mmCIF file of C-alpha atoms and ligand atoms in Angstrom:
data_model
loop_
_atom_site.group_PDB
_atom_site.id
_atom_site.type_symbol
_atom_site.label_atom_id
_atom_site.label_comp_id
_atom_site.label_asym_id
_atom_site.label_seq_id
_atom_site.Cartn_x
_atom_site.Cartn_y
_atom_site.Cartn_z
ATOM 1 C CA UNK A 1 100.081 126.906 93.112
ATOM 2 C CA UNK A 2 98.441 125.493 96.205
ATOM 3 C CA UNK A 3 100.566 123.486 98.514
ATOM 4 C CA UNK A 4 99.651 119.967 99.564
ATOM 5 C CA UNK A 5 98.720 119.507 103.132
ATOM 6 C CA UNK A 6 100.490 117.577 105.801
ATOM 7 C CA UNK A 7 99.493 116.787 109.346
ATOM 8 C CA UNK A 8 101.184 115.112 112.200
ATOM 9 C CA UNK A 9 101.094 115.053 115.987
ATOM 10 C CA UNK A 10 102.504 113.521 119.109
ATOM 11 C CA UNK A 11 100.773 112.253 122.193
ATOM 12 C CA UNK A 12 101.296 114.290 125.351
ATOM 13 C CA UNK A 13 102.346 111.430 127.501
ATOM 14 C CA UNK A 14 105.737 112.796 128.575
ATOM 15 C CA UNK A 15 108.625 115.108 127.811
ATOM 16 C CA UNK A 16 110.165 114.837 124.394
ATOM 17 C CA UNK A 17 113.723 113.500 123.862
ATOM 18 C CA UNK A 18 116.420 113.416 121.197
ATOM 19 C CA UNK A 19 114.775 110.432 119.533
ATOM 20 C CA UNK A 20 111.631 112.535 118.934
ATOM 21 C CA UNK A 21 113.715 115.396 117.650
ATOM 22 C CA UNK A 22 115.722 113.375 115.179
ATOM 23 C CA UNK A 23 112.943 110.927 114.261
ATOM 24 C CA UNK A 24 110.204 113.477 113.848
ATOM 25 C CA UNK A 25 110.519 117.129 114.728
ATOM 26 C CA UNK A 26 113.551 117.961 112.583
ATOM 27 C CA UNK A 27 111.732 116.413 109.656
ATOM 28 C CA UNK A 28 108.580 118.374 110.447
ATOM 29 C CA UNK A 29 110.613 121.570 110.488
ATOM 30 C CA UNK A 30 111.873 120.850 106.967
ATOM 31 C CA UNK A 31 108.406 119.952 105.667
ATOM 32 C CA UNK A 32 106.766 123.130 106.856
ATOM 33 C CA UNK A 33 108.429 125.098 104.072
ATOM 34 C CA UNK A 34 107.095 122.999 101.251
ATOM 35 C CA UNK A 35 103.675 122.019 102.526
ATOM 36 C CA UNK A 36 100.730 123.552 104.290
ATOM 37 C CA UNK A 37 101.455 121.966 107.609
ATOM 38 C CA UNK A 38 99.315 121.227 110.651
ATOM 39 C CA UNK A 39 101.144 120.029 113.742
ATOM 40 C CA UNK A 40 99.378 119.296 116.959
ATOM 41 C CA UNK A 41 99.582 117.874 120.463
ATOM 42 C CA UNK A 42 97.337 114.877 120.929
ATOM 43 C CA UNK A 43 96.302 115.256 124.529
ATOM 44 C CA UNK A 44 93.094 113.128 124.133
ATOM 45 C CA UNK A 45 95.281 110.363 122.699
ATOM 46 C CA UNK A 46 97.326 110.507 125.910
ATOM 47 C CA UNK A 47 94.158 109.559 127.737
ATOM 48 C CA UNK A 48 93.648 106.324 125.830
ATOM 49 C CA UNK A 49 96.357 104.747 127.992
ATOM 50 C CA UNK A 50 96.722 107.366 130.657
ATOM 51 C CA UNK A 51 93.067 108.013 131.616
ATOM 52 C CA UNK A 52 93.590 107.051 135.286
ATOM 53 C CA UNK A 53 96.417 109.380 136.027
ATOM 54 C CA UNK A 54 95.862 112.719 134.341
ATOM 55 C CA UNK A 55 97.647 114.932 136.895
ATOM 56 C CA UNK A 56 100.547 115.664 134.539
ATOM 57 C CA UNK A 57 98.701 116.013 131.193
ATOM 58 C CA UNK A 58 98.625 119.806 131.232
ATOM 59 C CA UNK A 59 102.279 119.883 132.126
ATOM 60 C CA UNK A 60 103.165 117.626 129.208
ATOM 61 C CA UNK A 61 101.093 119.764 126.787
ATOM 62 C CA UNK A 62 102.917 122.854 127.844
ATOM 63 C CA UNK A 63 106.362 121.111 127.757
ATOM 64 C CA UNK A 64 105.670 119.724 124.306
ATOM 65 C CA UNK A 65 104.483 123.120 123.108
ATOM 66 C CA UNK A 66 107.815 124.488 124.252
ATOM 67 C CA UNK A 67 109.645 121.637 122.629
ATOM 68 C CA UNK A 68 107.823 122.176 119.335
ATOM 69 C CA UNK A 69 108.684 125.858 119.190
ATOM 70 C CA UNK A 70 112.272 125.342 120.390
ATOM 71 C CA UNK A 71 112.847 122.775 117.695
ATOM 72 C CA UNK A 72 111.902 125.274 115.048
ATOM 73 C CA UNK A 73 108.214 124.730 114.322
ATOM 74 C CA UNK A 74 107.121 128.119 113.340
ATOM 75 C CA UNK A 75 103.583 129.456 113.838
ATOM 76 C CA UNK A 76 104.050 131.733 110.842
ATOM 77 C CA UNK A 77 104.603 128.688 108.610
ATOM 78 C CA UNK A 78 102.498 125.989 110.215
ATOM 79 C CA UNK A 79 99.275 125.672 112.114
ATOM 80 C CA UNK A 80 100.339 124.548 115.631
ATOM 81 C CA UNK A 81 97.413 123.384 117.826
ATOM 82 C CA UNK A 82 96.209 121.281 120.699
ATOM 83 C CA UNK A 83 93.675 118.568 119.966
ATOM 84 C CA UNK A 84 91.429 119.248 122.918
ATOM 85 C CA UNK A 85 91.220 122.894 121.908
ATOM 86 C CA UNK A 86 89.543 121.826 118.663
ATOM 87 C CA UNK A 87 86.457 119.906 119.906
ATOM 88 C CA UNK A 88 85.338 119.195 116.350
ATOM 89 C CA UNK A 89 87.685 116.304 116.462
ATOM 90 C CA UNK A 90 85.435 114.624 118.940
ATOM 91 C CA UNK A 91 82.400 115.174 116.823
ATOM 92 C CA UNK A 92 84.049 113.761 113.731
ATOM 93 C CA UNK A 93 85.358 110.763 115.783
ATOM 94 C CA UNK A 94 81.771 110.056 116.911
ATOM 95 C CA UNK A 95 80.267 110.295 113.433
ATOM 96 C CA UNK A 96 83.011 108.090 112.011
ATOM 97 C CA UNK A 97 82.462 105.559 114.728
ATOM 98 C CA UNK A 98 78.968 104.943 113.308
ATOM 99 C CA UNK A 99 80.363 103.541 110.133
ATOM 100 C CA UNK A 100 83.481 101.808 111.418
ATOM 101 C CA UNK A 101 83.286 98.032 111.617
ATOM 102 C CA UNK A 102 84.687 96.756 114.924
ATOM 103 C CA UNK A 103 86.814 94.210 113.052
ATOM 104 C CA UNK A 104 88.710 97.051 111.355
ATOM 105 C CA UNK A 105 89.794 98.346 114.690
ATOM 106 C CA UNK A 106 90.473 94.988 116.255
ATOM 107 C CA UNK A 107 92.875 94.040 113.503
ATOM 108 C CA UNK A 108 95.100 97.133 113.753
ATOM 109 C CA UNK A 109 98.370 95.650 114.921
ATOM 110 C CA UNK A 110 99.151 98.229 117.575
ATOM 111 C CA UNK A 111 95.942 97.372 119.436
ATOM 112 C CA UNK A 112 96.875 93.842 120.432
ATOM 113 C CA UNK A 113 100.618 94.667 120.744
ATOM 114 C CA UNK A 114 100.061 97.442 123.193
ATOM 115 C CA UNK A 115 97.524 95.509 125.150
ATOM 116 C CA UNK A 116 100.156 92.816 125.559
ATOM 117 C CA UNK A 117 102.948 95.233 126.342
ATOM 118 C CA UNK A 118 101.227 97.463 128.817
ATOM 119 C CA UNK A 119 100.218 95.128 131.653
ATOM 120 C CA UNK A 120 99.779 97.548 134.524
ATOM 121 C CA UNK A 121 96.671 99.244 133.089
ATOM 122 C CA UNK A 122 93.231 98.088 131.960
ATOM 123 C CA UNK A 123 93.261 98.677 128.237
ATOM 124 C CA UNK A 124 90.214 96.781 127.233
ATOM 125 C CA UNK A 125 88.426 100.098 126.850
ATOM 126 C CA UNK A 126 86.353 101.639 124.148
ATOM 127 C CA UNK A 127 88.671 104.612 123.885
ATOM 128 C CA UNK A 128 91.759 102.466 123.488
ATOM 129 C CA UNK A 129 90.182 100.403 120.664
ATOM 130 C CA UNK A 130 89.135 103.653 119.026
ATOM 131 C CA UNK A 131 92.605 105.185 119.168
ATOM 132 C CA UNK A 132 93.342 104.917 115.450
ATOM 133 C CA UNK A 133 89.819 106.129 114.619
ATOM 134 C CA UNK A 134 90.470 109.273 116.671
ATOM 135 C CA UNK A 135 93.758 109.533 114.742
ATOM 136 C CA UNK A 136 91.753 109.200 111.540
ATOM 137 C CA UNK A 137 89.562 112.137 112.622
ATOM 138 C CA UNK A 138 92.676 114.192 113.314
ATOM 139 C CA UNK A 139 94.071 113.476 109.902
ATOM 140 C CA UNK A 140 91.050 113.779 107.628
ATOM 141 C CA UNK A 141 89.563 116.845 109.466
ATOM 142 C CA UNK A 142 92.223 118.856 107.617
ATOM 143 C CA UNK A 143 92.007 116.831 104.473
ATOM 144 C CA UNK A 144 95.646 116.075 104.823
ATOM 145 C CA UNK A 145 97.332 114.438 101.805
ATOM 146 C CA UNK A 146 100.409 113.287 103.723
ATOM 147 C CA UNK A 147 101.053 112.164 107.235
ATOM 148 C CA UNK A 148 104.729 112.182 108.280
ATOM 149 C CA UNK A 149 104.976 109.345 110.744
ATOM 150 C CA UNK A 150 107.247 106.443 111.767
ATOM 151 C CA UNK A 151 106.706 102.964 110.467
ATOM 152 C CA UNK A 152 104.794 102.046 113.626
ATOM 153 C CA UNK A 153 101.976 104.405 112.632
ATOM 154 C CA UNK A 154 101.527 103.246 109.053
ATOM 155 C CA UNK A 155 98.671 100.917 109.952
ATOM 156 C CA UNK A 156 96.800 103.819 111.437
ATOM 157 C CA UNK A 157 97.080 105.827 108.306
ATOM 158 C CA UNK A 158 96.012 102.759 106.385
ATOM 159 C CA UNK A 159 92.875 102.669 108.457
ATOM 160 C CA UNK A 160 92.263 106.366 107.677
ATOM 161 C CA UNK A 161 92.327 105.523 104.007
ATOM 162 C CA UNK A 162 89.751 102.773 104.456
ATOM 163 C CA UNK A 163 87.528 104.949 106.525
ATOM 164 C CA UNK A 164 87.804 107.782 103.847
ATOM 165 C CA UNK A 165 86.726 105.334 101.104
ATOM 166 C CA UNK A 166 83.824 104.051 103.169
ATOM 167 C CA UNK A 167 82.697 107.524 104.089
ATOM 168 C CA UNK A 168 82.804 108.958 100.589
ATOM 169 C CA UNK A 169 81.103 105.902 99.234
ATOM 170 C CA UNK A 170 78.398 105.681 101.857
ATOM 171 C CA UNK A 171 77.385 109.326 101.504
ATOM 172 C CA UNK A 172 78.069 109.425 97.784
ATOM 173 C CA UNK A 173 80.315 112.514 98.036
ATOM 174 C CA UNK A 174 84.060 112.903 97.800
ATOM 175 C CA UNK A 175 84.420 114.847 101.021
ATOM 176 C CA UNK A 176 87.849 113.548 102.046
ATOM 177 C CA UNK A 177 91.022 112.772 100.082
ATOM 178 C CA UNK A 178 92.875 109.588 101.002
ATOM 179 C CA UNK A 179 95.860 110.488 103.211
ATOM 180 C CA UNK A 180 99.190 108.720 102.693
ATOM 181 C CA UNK A 181 101.953 108.072 105.197
ATOM 182 C CA UNK A 182 105.168 109.925 104.534
ATOM 183 C CA UNK A 183 108.151 107.915 105.715
ATOM 184 C CA UNK A 184 111.580 109.518 105.906
ATOM 185 C CA UNK A 185 115.002 107.972 106.529
ATOM 186 C CA UNK A 186 116.076 108.897 110.051
ATOM 187 C CA UNK A 187 119.432 108.211 111.597
ATOM 188 C CA UNK A 188 119.691 105.482 114.144
ATOM 189 C CA UNK A 189 119.871 106.992 117.591
ATOM 190 C CA UNK A 190 120.264 104.506 120.407
ATOM 191 C CA UNK A 191 119.495 105.301 123.993
ATOM 192 C CA UNK A 192 122.133 105.537 126.714
ATOM 193 C CA UNK A 193 122.080 101.756 127.324
ATOM 194 C CA UNK A 194 122.292 100.896 123.623
ATOM 195 C CA UNK A 195 118.629 99.879 123.283
ATOM 196 C CA UNK A 196 116.194 102.040 121.386
ATOM 197 C CA UNK A 197 115.822 105.455 122.958
ATOM 198 C CA UNK A 198 112.562 105.308 124.847
ATOM 199 C CA UNK A 199 111.024 106.907 127.960
ATOM 200 C CA UNK A 200 109.987 103.509 129.182
ATOM 201 C CA UNK A 201 113.604 102.297 129.237
ATOM 202 C CA UNK A 202 114.734 105.338 131.168
ATOM 203 C CA UNK A 203 117.619 105.724 128.726
ATOM 204 C CA UNK A 204 116.836 109.112 127.115
ATOM 205 C CA UNK A 205 118.269 112.533 126.693
ATOM 206 C CA UNK A 206 115.458 114.991 127.055
ATOM 207 C CA UNK A 207 115.221 118.175 125.048
ATOM 208 C CA UNK A 208 114.837 119.895 128.406
ATOM 209 C CA UNK A 209 118.160 118.460 129.667
ATOM 210 C CA UNK A 210 120.756 121.175 130.202
ATOM 211 C CA UNK A 211 124.164 120.830 128.535
ATOM 212 C CA UNK A 212 125.399 119.731 131.923
ATOM 213 C CA UNK A 213 122.846 117.059 132.356
ATOM 214 C CA UNK A 214 123.442 115.908 128.773
ATOM 215 C CA UNK A 215 127.124 115.693 129.443
ATOM 216 C CA UNK A 216 126.697 113.731 132.643
ATOM 217 C CA UNK A 217 124.368 111.248 130.836
ATOM 218 C CA UNK A 218 126.754 110.639 128.010
ATOM 219 C CA UNK A 219 129.641 110.205 130.346
ATOM 220 C CA UNK A 220 128.047 107.217 131.950
ATOM 221 C CA UNK A 221 126.722 105.907 128.652
ATOM 222 C CA UNK A 222 127.355 102.264 127.732
ATOM 223 C CA UNK A 223 130.428 101.618 125.477
ATOM 224 C CA UNK A 224 131.869 98.535 123.814
ATOM 225 C CA UNK A 225 132.165 96.145 126.744
ATOM 226 C CA UNK A 226 135.442 94.892 125.355
ATOM 227 C CA UNK A 227 137.075 98.092 126.549
ATOM 228 C CA UNK A 228 137.260 97.332 130.199
ATOM 229 C CA UNK A 229 140.612 99.081 130.614
ATOM 230 C CA UNK A 230 141.940 102.051 128.802
ATOM 231 C CA UNK A 231 144.558 99.806 127.121
ATOM 232 C CA UNK A 232 141.884 97.402 125.735
ATOM 233 C CA UNK A 233 141.063 98.039 122.037
ATOM 234 C CA UNK A 234 137.372 98.305 121.077
ATOM 235 C CA UNK A 235 135.036 98.206 118.116
ATOM 236 C CA UNK A 236 133.048 101.401 117.372
ATOM 237 C CA UNK A 237 130.493 99.258 115.508
ATOM 238 C CA UNK A 238 129.534 97.750 118.851
ATOM 239 C CA UNK A 239 129.346 101.073 120.668
ATOM 240 C CA UNK A 240 126.248 103.347 120.913
ATOM 241 C CA UNK A 241 128.468 106.343 121.538
ATOM 242 C CA UNK A 242 129.777 105.878 118.028
ATOM 243 C CA UNK A 243 126.240 106.137 116.724
ATOM 244 C CA UNK A 244 126.163 109.590 118.273
ATOM 245 C CA UNK A 245 129.409 110.390 116.534
ATOM 246 C CA UNK A 246 127.827 109.314 113.241
ATOM 247 C CA UNK A 247 125.158 111.904 113.751
ATOM 248 C CA UNK A 248 127.006 114.750 115.313
ATOM 249 C CA UNK A 249 130.760 114.609 114.405
ATOM 250 C CA UNK A 250 132.559 115.511 111.219
ATOM 251 C CA UNK A 251 133.777 112.689 108.999
ATOM 252 C CA UNK A 252 137.394 113.520 109.989
ATOM 253 C CA UNK A 253 136.669 113.327 113.781
ATOM 254 C CA UNK A 254 134.689 110.196 113.276
ATOM 255 C CA UNK A 255 137.560 108.448 111.532
ATOM 256 C CA UNK A 256 139.992 109.601 114.054
ATOM 257 C CA UNK A 257 137.846 108.326 116.883
ATOM 258 C CA UNK A 258 137.151 105.042 115.174
ATOM 259 C CA UNK A 259 140.891 104.450 114.649
ATOM 260 C CA UNK A 260 141.670 105.451 118.165
ATOM 261 C CA UNK A 261 139.082 103.092 119.496
ATOM 262 C CA UNK A 262 140.353 100.105 117.564
ATOM 263 C CA UNK A 263 143.944 100.755 118.582
ATOM 264 C CA UNK A 264 143.223 101.881 122.113
ATOM 265 C CA UNK A 265 144.844 105.173 121.120
ATOM 266 C CA UNK A 266 141.912 107.103 122.597
ATOM 267 C CA UNK A 267 140.077 106.520 125.837
ATOM 268 C CA UNK A 268 136.309 106.380 126.113
ATOM 269 C CA UNK A 269 136.258 109.514 128.266
ATOM 270 C CA UNK A 270 137.977 111.536 125.518
ATOM 271 C CA UNK A 271 135.862 109.992 122.794
ATOM 272 C CA UNK A 272 132.670 110.874 124.689
ATOM 273 C CA UNK A 273 134.021 114.372 125.402
ATOM 274 C CA UNK A 274 134.349 115.042 121.685
ATOM 275 C CA UNK A 275 130.788 114.052 120.881
ATOM 276 C CA UNK A 276 129.412 115.863 123.868
ATOM 277 C CA UNK A 277 130.918 119.063 122.542
ATOM 278 C CA UNK A 278 129.306 118.517 119.156
ATOM 279 C CA UNK A 279 125.934 117.720 120.660
ATOM 280 C CA UNK A 280 125.867 120.735 122.876
ATOM 281 C CA UNK A 281 126.869 122.944 119.939
ATOM 282 C CA UNK A 282 124.152 121.362 117.725
ATOM 283 C CA UNK A 283 121.497 121.786 120.386
ATOM 284 C CA UNK A 284 122.477 125.348 121.368
ATOM 285 C CA UNK A 285 119.771 127.187 119.386
ATOM 286 C CA UNK A 286 117.172 124.784 120.732
ATOM 287 C CA UNK A 287 118.449 125.163 124.287
ATOM 288 C CA UNK A 288 118.347 128.941 123.962
ATOM 289 C CA UNK A 289 114.757 128.974 122.701
ATOM 290 C CA UNK A 290 113.836 126.543 125.390
ATOM 291 C CA UNK A 291 115.275 128.757 128.068
ATOM 292 C CA UNK A 292 113.203 131.641 126.783
ATOM 293 C CA UNK A 293 109.890 129.695 126.691
ATOM 294 C CA UNK A 294 110.658 128.027 130.007
ATOM 295 C CA UNK A 295 110.842 131.488 131.569
ATOM 296 C CA UNK A 296 107.662 132.546 129.584
ATOM 297 C CA UNK A 297 105.545 129.445 129.323
ATOM 298 C CA UNK A 298 102.394 131.505 128.763
ATOM 299 C CA UNK A 299 103.898 132.693 125.440
ATOM 300 C CA UNK A 300 104.121 129.108 124.215
ATOM 301 C CA UNK A 301 100.512 128.389 125.264
ATOM 302 C CA UNK A 302 99.319 131.602 123.552
ATOM 303 C CA UNK A 303 100.879 130.444 120.345
ATOM 304 C CA UNK A 304 99.061 127.122 120.716
ATOM 305 C CA UNK A 305 95.858 128.929 121.425
ATOM 306 C CA UNK A 306 96.076 131.077 118.344
ATOM 307 C CA UNK A 307 96.936 128.042 116.282
ATOM 308 C CA UNK A 308 94.068 126.131 117.658
ATOM 309 C CA UNK A 309 91.704 128.954 116.604
ATOM 310 C CA UNK A 310 93.051 128.736 113.062
ATOM 311 C CA UNK A 311 92.768 124.962 113.110
ATOM 312 C CA UNK A 312 89.189 125.290 114.365
ATOM 313 C CA UNK A 313 88.160 127.450 111.305
ATOM 314 C CA UNK A 314 89.319 124.704 109.019
ATOM 315 C CA UNK A 315 87.708 122.068 111.219
ATOM 316 C CA UNK A 316 84.378 123.884 111.243
ATOM 317 C CA UNK A 317 84.319 124.065 107.436
ATOM 318 C CA UNK A 318 85.039 120.324 107.214
ATOM 319 C CA UNK A 319 82.295 119.562 109.780
ATOM 320 C CA UNK A 320 79.780 121.648 107.880
ATOM 321 C CA UNK A 321 80.468 119.392 104.788
ATOM 322 C CA UNK A 322 80.376 116.257 106.812
ATOM 323 C CA UNK A 323 77.004 117.145 108.458
ATOM 324 C CA UNK A 324 75.641 118.089 105.094
ATOM 325 C CA UNK A 325 76.779 114.918 103.458
ATOM 326 C CA UNK A 326 75.239 112.873 106.341
ATOM 327 C CA UNK A 327 72.048 114.964 106.448
ATOM 328 C CA UNK A 328 72.656 115.926 110.128
HETATM 329 N N1 LIG B 401 99.423 108.016 117.249
HETATM 330 C C1 LIG B 401 100.461 109.079 117.069
HETATM 331 C C2 LIG B 401 101.646 108.589 117.889
HETATM 332 O O1 LIG B 401 101.601 107.852 118.852
HETATM 333 C C3 LIG B 401 100.030 110.387 117.547
HETATM 334 C C4 LIG B 401 98.964 110.942 116.681
HETATM 335 C C5 LIG B 401 97.644 111.163 117.049
HETATM 336 C C6 LIG B 401 99.055 111.282 115.327
HETATM 337 N N2 LIG B 401 96.929 111.641 115.994
HETATM 338 C C7 LIG B 401 97.735 111.733 114.919
HETATM 339 C C8 LIG B 401 100.094 111.244 114.365
HETATM 340 C C9 LIG B 401 97.474 112.073 113.579
HETATM 341 C C10 LIG B 401 99.815 111.605 113.045
HETATM 342 C C11 LIG B 401 98.520 112.033 112.705
HETATM 343 O O2 LIG B 401 102.771 109.000 117.573
HETATM 344 FE FE1 SF4 B 402 132.777 103.650 122.234
HETATM 345 FE FE2 SF4 B 402 134.443 105.681 121.785
HETATM 346 FE FE3 SF4 B 402 134.899 104.023 123.771
HETATM 347 FE FE4 SF4 B 402 135.232 103.209 121.273
HETATM 348 S S1 SF4 B 402 136.421 104.808 122.303
HETATM 349 S S2 SF4 B 402 134.205 102.068 122.890
HETATM 350 S S3 SF4 B 402 133.609 104.338 120.243
HETATM 351 S S4 SF4 B 402 133.185 105.368 123.627
#
C-alpha cells in the first residue's frame, strides 16, 4: 500500500521555541510514521520579509536543522531538505506565476494583515505578494496530499488548491492532486508573559535554551497577579504557569498545585519548581541530541544536503511533467 504524502516547512527567520515544538514539530514526528513525509526549511520564504538583513539566514538554517533533528525528525523516515537547495522550487514558482491572477494573491488574508503589522520594512514587494504562491510551489512540487499547518496557514493551502485546479484545467492534464490542510489539536502554550508565545514578544523558551536558562525564565514568569504575597490565594485558571502544568505535569500533581494555589498552601516558587523539573525531564532527549549536533553542526547540514538531493529527484520528475504539460 502506498502511503499518502505530507509536506510542511518553517521559515528560517529565527530560532525555534517550545511553541514550534508543541504546535508543529511533535506532530510532524508522529506523522512521519504513517505518511511519506517531506519536511523542509523555507529559507527563501525568510527573504520575503527579511531580504534587507540576511546576515543571519545561514545561521538560522543550521539552527533549525539542528532543532528538526533534535525534536525527532528522522532522515530514515522523512525527506528533510532546504528550499534553496532544491532550485526547482524557483522554476515552478515562476511558471505558476504566469497563470496566477493578481487578485488571488491580493485577497490572501495574511498579505494585508502582515503588511499592516510589520511597519518597519517595505513590504510592498513582488516577493512578498508572491509568498503563498512560492508556498504553493513547495507543496505541489511533491504532489502532497496533506499539509500539516496551523490555522493561520489554511488560506495558503486553499490558494494551492485553486492554483492546482487552474493548472490542471489550463493544460488539460491532471498533473497535480489538490492538497488539503491537516489541522491538529495542539495544547495551549502561553509565553512567559501570558501572551501567545512568539519571538516578536520576546517571551519564548528556545529549544536551544539550557535547563538552567529554562529554569531562570520560568522562575520570573508571570503568575496570577492576585498572589502578591505568599499568603494571598490565587486562581490557576488565570496563571500561565498552570498552562505549563497542564502540558507537563501528572494529573495528581496538577490537582495538588491547583488546590495549593487556591488556598495559598503552595507558593509560586515551589509551584514553578515542580513544573520546571517536569519540563527539563521531558526535554532531556531533545537537549541531548541538541548538544551533540551543536558540537557537530556539519553533521546536521550533511543530513539536510542528502535530503535535499532526494527531494531534488522528486522535484525533477515533477518539473519534467510540468514542462511537458506546458510544452516548454
Ligand atoms: N508559510 C509557512 C509558515 O510561515 C512556511 C512554509 C513555506 C510552508 N512553505 C510551506 C508550510 C509549505 C507548509 C507548506 O509557517
Ligand atoms: Fe500560578 Fe502556581 Fe502561583 Fe498559582 S501557585 S499563581 S498556578 S505559579
